[in-house]
Coordinates of C-alpha atoms in Angstrom, one line a residue:
X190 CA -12.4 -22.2 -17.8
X191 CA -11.0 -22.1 -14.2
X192 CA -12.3 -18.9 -11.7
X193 CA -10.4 -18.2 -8.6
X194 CA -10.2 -15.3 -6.5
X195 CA -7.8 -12.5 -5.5
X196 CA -6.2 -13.8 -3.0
X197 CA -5.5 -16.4 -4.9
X198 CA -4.0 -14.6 -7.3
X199 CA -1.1 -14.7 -5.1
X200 CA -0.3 -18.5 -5.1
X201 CA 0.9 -19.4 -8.4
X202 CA 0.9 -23.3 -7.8
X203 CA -2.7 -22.7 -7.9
X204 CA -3.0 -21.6 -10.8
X205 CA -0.4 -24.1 -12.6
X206 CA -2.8 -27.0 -10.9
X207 CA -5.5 -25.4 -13.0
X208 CA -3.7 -24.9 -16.2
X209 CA -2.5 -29.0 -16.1
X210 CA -6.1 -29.9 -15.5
X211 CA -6.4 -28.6 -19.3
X212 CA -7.9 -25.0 -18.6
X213 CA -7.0 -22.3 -21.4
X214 CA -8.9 -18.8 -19.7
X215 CA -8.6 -18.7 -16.5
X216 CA -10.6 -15.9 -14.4
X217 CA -10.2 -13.9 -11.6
X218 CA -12.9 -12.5 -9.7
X219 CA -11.3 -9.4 -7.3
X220 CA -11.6 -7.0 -4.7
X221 CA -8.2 -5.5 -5.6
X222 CA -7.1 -2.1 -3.5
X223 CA -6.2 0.8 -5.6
X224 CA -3.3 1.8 -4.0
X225 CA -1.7 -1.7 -5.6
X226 CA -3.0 -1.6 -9.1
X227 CA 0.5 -1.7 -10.8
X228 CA 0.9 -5.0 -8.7
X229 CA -2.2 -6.4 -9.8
X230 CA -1.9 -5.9 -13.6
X231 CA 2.4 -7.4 -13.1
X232 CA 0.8 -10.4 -11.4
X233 CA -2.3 -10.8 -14.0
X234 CA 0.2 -11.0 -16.6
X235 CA 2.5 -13.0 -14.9
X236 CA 0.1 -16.0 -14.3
X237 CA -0.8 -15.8 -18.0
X238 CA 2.4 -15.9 -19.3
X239 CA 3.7 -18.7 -16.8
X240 CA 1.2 -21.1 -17.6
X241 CA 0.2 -20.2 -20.9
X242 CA -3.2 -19.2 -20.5
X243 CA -5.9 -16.1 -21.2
X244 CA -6.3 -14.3 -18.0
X245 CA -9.8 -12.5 -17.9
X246 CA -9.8 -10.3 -14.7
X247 CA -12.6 -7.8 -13.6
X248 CA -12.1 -6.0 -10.1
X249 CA -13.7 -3.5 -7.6
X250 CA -10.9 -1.2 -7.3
X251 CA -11.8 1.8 -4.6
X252 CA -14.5 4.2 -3.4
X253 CA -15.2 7.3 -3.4
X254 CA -17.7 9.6 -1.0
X255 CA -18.8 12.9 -2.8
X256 CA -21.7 15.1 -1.0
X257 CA -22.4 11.8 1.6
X258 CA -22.8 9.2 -1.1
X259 CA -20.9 6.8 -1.4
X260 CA -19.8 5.4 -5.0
X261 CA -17.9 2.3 -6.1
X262 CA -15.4 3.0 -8.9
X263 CA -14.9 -0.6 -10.8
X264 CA -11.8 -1.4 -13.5
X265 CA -12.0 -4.4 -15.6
X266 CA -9.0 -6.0 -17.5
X267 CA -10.2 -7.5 -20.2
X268 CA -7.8 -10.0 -21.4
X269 CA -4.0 -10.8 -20.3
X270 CA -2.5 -13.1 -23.9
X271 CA -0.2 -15.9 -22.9
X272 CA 2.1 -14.0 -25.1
X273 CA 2.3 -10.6 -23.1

């Protein structure tokens, strides 16, 4: 298993390093904005199908503030298939 972060979500040479090391799940541990979750899940998938590879990705994804307090909303992708 490989983990990498969001930013490096964006660098798919990265990734492909990880995948010929022999990795077959890769994760990604993010702080992803919500504004560019359609982004996110094209690039999740896009790294799992280039190299081949699960893609387990959980994210904080936004906040909200409701009568002063402050709560964290929180998405989780479960699984991107190599075969997406």
């Amino acid at each position: 298993m490989g983990i990498i972060i969001c930013y490096d979500l964006r660098f798919p040479e990265i990734i492909r390093d990880l995948g010929l090391q022999g990795i077959q799940v890769l994760h990604i541990v993010a702080e992803w904005p919500l504004a560019r979750e359609t982004h996110w899940n094209i690039l999740l998938r896009a790294r799992a199908i280039e190299n081949q590879m699960y893609v387990v990705a959980s994210k904080y994804c936004g906040h909200t503030v409701r009568s002063g307090i402050r709560r964290f909303l929180t998405n989780c992708r479960s699984l991107e298939s190599p075969s997406s």
